Amino acid sequence: MAVPKRRTSKQRRKLRRSNVWRLVPPNLISCPKCGELKLSHRVCKACGTYDGREVIVKKEKKA
């Protein structure tokens, strides 16, 4: 059975239990055309544009 040779210090224990290893959220940028938040280097889901050109043709909602 493995037994620790030395006692774990309070600092090391607190560092392990802290949020140091928390994942960072993705970087969101605003779309230059519609202003909606989107992931960088991806097509905007709101207007369908990427790099200044329309990639996906979106249908307009009838109001």
CSV table of N, CA and C in Angstrom, one decimal:
chain,number,residue,atom,x,y,z
A,1,MET,N,0.8,-1.2,0.0
A,1,MET,CA,0.0,0.0,0.0
A,1,MET,C,0.9,1.2,0.0
A,2,ALA,N,0.6,2.2,-0.9
A,2,ALA,CA,1.4,3.4,-1.0
A,2,ALA,C,1.0,4.4,0.1
A,3,VAL,N,2.1,4.9,0.8
A,3,VAL,CA,1.9,5.8,1.9
A,3,VAL,C,2.7,7.1,1.6
A,4,PRO,N,2.2,8.3,1.7
A,4,PRO,CA,3.0,9.5,1.4
A,4,PRO,C,4.2,9.6,2.4
A,5,LYS,N,5.3,10.0,1.8
A,5,LYS,CA,6.5,10.1,2.7
A,5,LYS,C,6.5,11.4,3.5
A,6,ARG,N,5.9,12.4,3.0
A,6,ARG,CA,5.8,13.7,3.7
A,6,ARG,C,4.4,14.2,3.7
A,7,ARG,N,4.1,15.0,4.7
A,7,ARG,CA,2.8,15.6,4.8
A,7,ARG,C,2.5,16.6,3.8
A,8,THR,N,1.4,16.7,3.2
A,8,THR,CA,1.0,17.7,2.2
A,8,THR,C,0.8,19.0,2.9
A,9,SER,N,1.6,20.0,2.4
A,9,SER,CA,1.5,21.3,3.0
A,9,SER,C,0.1,22.0,2.7
A,10,LYS,N,-0.2,23.0,3.6
A,10,LYS,CA,-1.5,23.7,3.4
A,10,LYS,C,-1.6,24.4,2.1
A,11,GLN,N,-0.5,25.0,1.7
A,11,GLN,CA,-0.4,25.7,0.4
A,11,GLN,C,-0.6,24.7,-0.8
A,12,ARG,N,0.0,23.6,-0.8
A,12,ARG,CA,-0.1,22.7,-1.9
A,12,ARG,C,-1.5,22.1,-1.9
A,13,ARG,N,-2.1,21.8,-0.8
A,13,ARG,CA,-3.5,21.3,-0.7
A,13,ARG,C,-4.5,22.3,-1.2
A,14,LYS,N,-4.3,23.6,-0.8
A,14,LYS,CA,-5.2,24.7,-1.2
A,14,LYS,C,-5.1,24.9,-2.7
A,15,LEU,N,-3.8,24.8,-3.2
A,15,LEU,CA,-3.6,25.0,-4.7
A,15,LEU,C,-4.3,23.9,-5.5
A,16,ARG,N,-4.3,22.7,-5.0
A,16,ARG,CA,-4.9,21.6,-5.6
A,16,ARG,C,-6.5,21.8,-5.6
A,17,ARG,N,-7.0,22.3,-4.5
A,17,ARG,CA,-8.5,22.4,-4.4
A,17,ARG,C,-9.0,23.7,-5.0
A,18,SER,N,-8.1,24.6,-5.4
A,18,SER,CA,-8.5,25.9,-5.9
A,18,SER,C,-9.0,25.8,-7.4
A,19,ASN,N,-9.3,26.9,-7.9
A,19,ASN,CA,-9.8,27.0,-9.3
A,19,ASN,C,-8.7,27.3,-10.3
A,20,VAL,N,-7.4,26.9,-10.0
A,20,VAL,CA,-6.3,27.1,-10.8
A,20,VAL,C,-6.5,26.4,-12.1
A,21,TRP,N,-7.1,25.2,-12.1
A,21,TRP,CA,-7.2,24.3,-13.2
A,21,TRP,C,-8.5,24.5,-14.0
A,22,ARG,N,-9.2,25.6,-13.7
A,22,ARG,CA,-10.5,25.9,-14.3
A,22,ARG,C,-10.2,26.2,-15.8
A,23,LEU,N,-11.1,25.7,-16.6
A,23,LEU,CA,-11.1,26.0,-18.1
A,23,LEU,C,-11.4,27.4,-18.4
A,24,VAL,N,-10.8,28.0,-19.4
A,24,VAL,CA,-11.1,29.3,-19.8
A,24,VAL,C,-12.2,29.3,-20.8
A,25,PRO,N,-13.1,30.3,-20.8
A,25,PRO,CA,-14.2,30.3,-21.7
A,25,PRO,C,-13.7,30.7,-23.1
A,26,PRO,N,-14.4,30.3,-24.2
A,26,PRO,CA,-14.0,30.7,-25.5
A,26,PRO,C,-14.0,32.2,-25.8
A,27,ASN,N,-13.1,32.6,-26.6
A,27,ASN,CA,-13.0,34.1,-26.9
A,27,ASN,C,-14.1,34.4,-27.9
A,28,LEU,N,-15.0,35.2,-27.6
A,28,LEU,CA,-16.1,35.6,-28.4
A,28,LEU,C,-15.8,37.0,-29.0
A,29,ILE,N,-16.1,37.2,-30.3
A,29,ILE,CA,-15.9,38.5,-30.9
A,29,ILE,C,-17.3,38.9,-31.5
A,30,SER,N,-17.4,40.2,-31.8
A,30,SER,CA,-18.7,40.6,-32.4
A,30,SER,C,-18.6,40.5,-33.9
A,31,CYS,N,-19.6,40.2,-34.6
A,31,CYS,CA,-19.7,40.1,-36.0
A,31,CYS,C,-19.6,41.5,-36.6
A,32,PRO,N,-18.8,41.7,-37.6
A,32,PRO,CA,-18.7,43.1,-38.1
A,32,PRO,C,-19.9,43.5,-38.9
A,33,LYS,N,-20.7,42.6,-39.4
A,33,LYS,CA,-21.9,42.9,-40.1
A,33,LYS,C,-23.1,43.2,-39.2
A,34,CYS,N,-23.4,42.2,-38.3
A,34,CYS,CA,-24.7,42.3,-37.5
A,34,CYS,C,-24.4,42.6,-36.1
A,35,GLY,N,-23.2,42.5,-35.6
A,35,GLY,CA,-22.8,42.8,-34.2
A,35,GLY,C,-23.1,41.7,-33.2
A,36,GLU,N,-23.6,40.5,-33.7
A,36,GLU,CA,-23.9,39.4,-32.8
A,36,GLU,C,-22.5,38.7,-32.4
A,37,LEU,N,-22.5,38.2,-31.2
A,37,LEU,CA,-21.3,37.5,-30.7
A,37,LEU,C,-21.1,36.2,-31.4
A,38,LYS,N,-19.9,35.9,-31.7
A,38,LYS,CA,-19.6,34.6,-32.4
A,38,LYS,C,-18.2,34.2,-32.1
A,39,LEU,N,-17.9,32.9,-32.3
A,39,LEU,CA,-16.5,32.4,-32.2
A,39,LEU,C,-15.7,32.9,-33.4
A,40,SER,N,-14.4,33.2,-33.1
A,40,SER,CA,-13.6,33.7,-34.2
A,40,SER,C,-13.3,32.6,-35.2
A,41,HIS,N,-13.1,33.0,-36.4
A,41,HIS,CA,-12.8,32.1,-37.5
A,41,HIS,C,-13.9,31.1,-37.8
A,42,ARG,N,-15.1,31.6,-37.6
A,42,ARG,CA,-16.3,30.7,-37.8
A,42,ARG,C,-17.4,31.6,-38.5
A,43,VAL,N,-18.3,30.9,-39.1
A,43,VAL,CA,-19.4,31.6,-39.8
A,43,VAL,C,-20.4,32.1,-38.7
A,44,CYS,N,-20.9,33.3,-38.9
A,44,CYS,CA,-21.8,33.9,-38.0
A,44,CYS,C,-23.2,33.2,-38.1
A,45,LYS,N,-23.7,32.7,-37.0
A,45,LYS,CA,-25.0,32.0,-37.1
A,45,LYS,C,-26.2,32.9,-37.3
A,46,ALA,N,-26.0,34.2,-37.0
A,46,ALA,CA,-27.2,35.1,-37.1
A,46,ALA,C,-27.3,35.6,-38.6
A,47,CYS,N,-26.2,36.0,-39.2
A,47,CYS,CA,-26.4,36.6,-40.6
A,47,CYS,C,-25.7,35.7,-41.7
A,48,GLY,N,-24.9,34.7,-41.3
A,48,GLY,CA,-24.4,33.8,-42.3
A,48,GLY,C,-23.2,34.3,-43.0
A,49,THR,N,-22.4,35.3,-42.5
A,49,THR,CA,-21.3,35.8,-43.2
A,49,THR,C,-20.0,35.3,-42.6
A,50,TYR,N,-19.0,35.3,-43.4
A,50,TYR,CA,-17.6,34.9,-42.9
A,50,TYR,C,-16.6,35.7,-43.8
A,51,ASP,N,-15.7,36.4,-43.1
A,51,ASP,CA,-14.7,37.2,-43.8
A,51,ASP,C,-15.2,38.2,-44.8
A,52,GLY,N,-16.3,38.8,-44.5
A,52,GLY,CA,-16.9,39.8,-45.3
A,52,GLY,C,-17.8,39.3,-46.5
A,53,ARG,N,-18.0,38.1,-46.6
A,53,ARG,CA,-18.8,37.6,-47.7
A,53,ARG,C,-19.9,36.6,-47.1
A,54,GLU,N,-21.0,36.6,-47.8
A,54,GLU,CA,-22.1,35.8,-47.3
A,54,GLU,C,-21.9,34.3,-47.7
A,55,VAL,N,-21.8,33.5,-46.8
A,55,VAL,CA,-21.6,32.0,-47.0
A,55,VAL,C,-22.9,31.3,-47.0
A,56,ILE,N,-23.7,31.5,-46.0
A,56,ILE,CA,-25.0,30.9,-45.8
A,56,ILE,C,-26.1,31.9,-46.1
A,57,VAL,N,-27.0,31.5,-47.0
A,57,VAL,CA,-28.1,32.4,-47.3
A,57,VAL,C,-29.2,32.2,-46.2
A,58,LYS,N,-29.5,33.2,-45.5
A,58,LYS,CA,-30.5,33.2,-44.4
A,58,LYS,C,-31.8,33.7,-44.9
A,59,LYS,N,-32.9,33.0,-44.6
A,59,LYS,CA,-34.2,33.5,-45.0
A,59,LYS,C,-34.7,34.5,-44.0
A,60,GLU,N,-35.4,35.6,-44.5
A,60,GLU,CA,-35.9,36.6,-43.6
A,60,GLU,C,-37.2,36.1,-43.0
A,61,LYS,N,-37.4,36.5,-41.7
A,61,LYS,CA,-38.6,36.1,-41.1
A,61,LYS,C,-39.8,37.1,-41.5
A,62,LYS,N,-40.9,36.5,-41.8
A,62,LYS,CA,-42.1,37.3,-42.2
A,62,LYS,C,-42.8,37.7,-40.9
A,63,ALA,N,-42.9,39.1,-40.7
A,63,ALA,CA,-43.5,39.6,-39.5
A,63,ALA,C,-44.9,40.0,-39.7
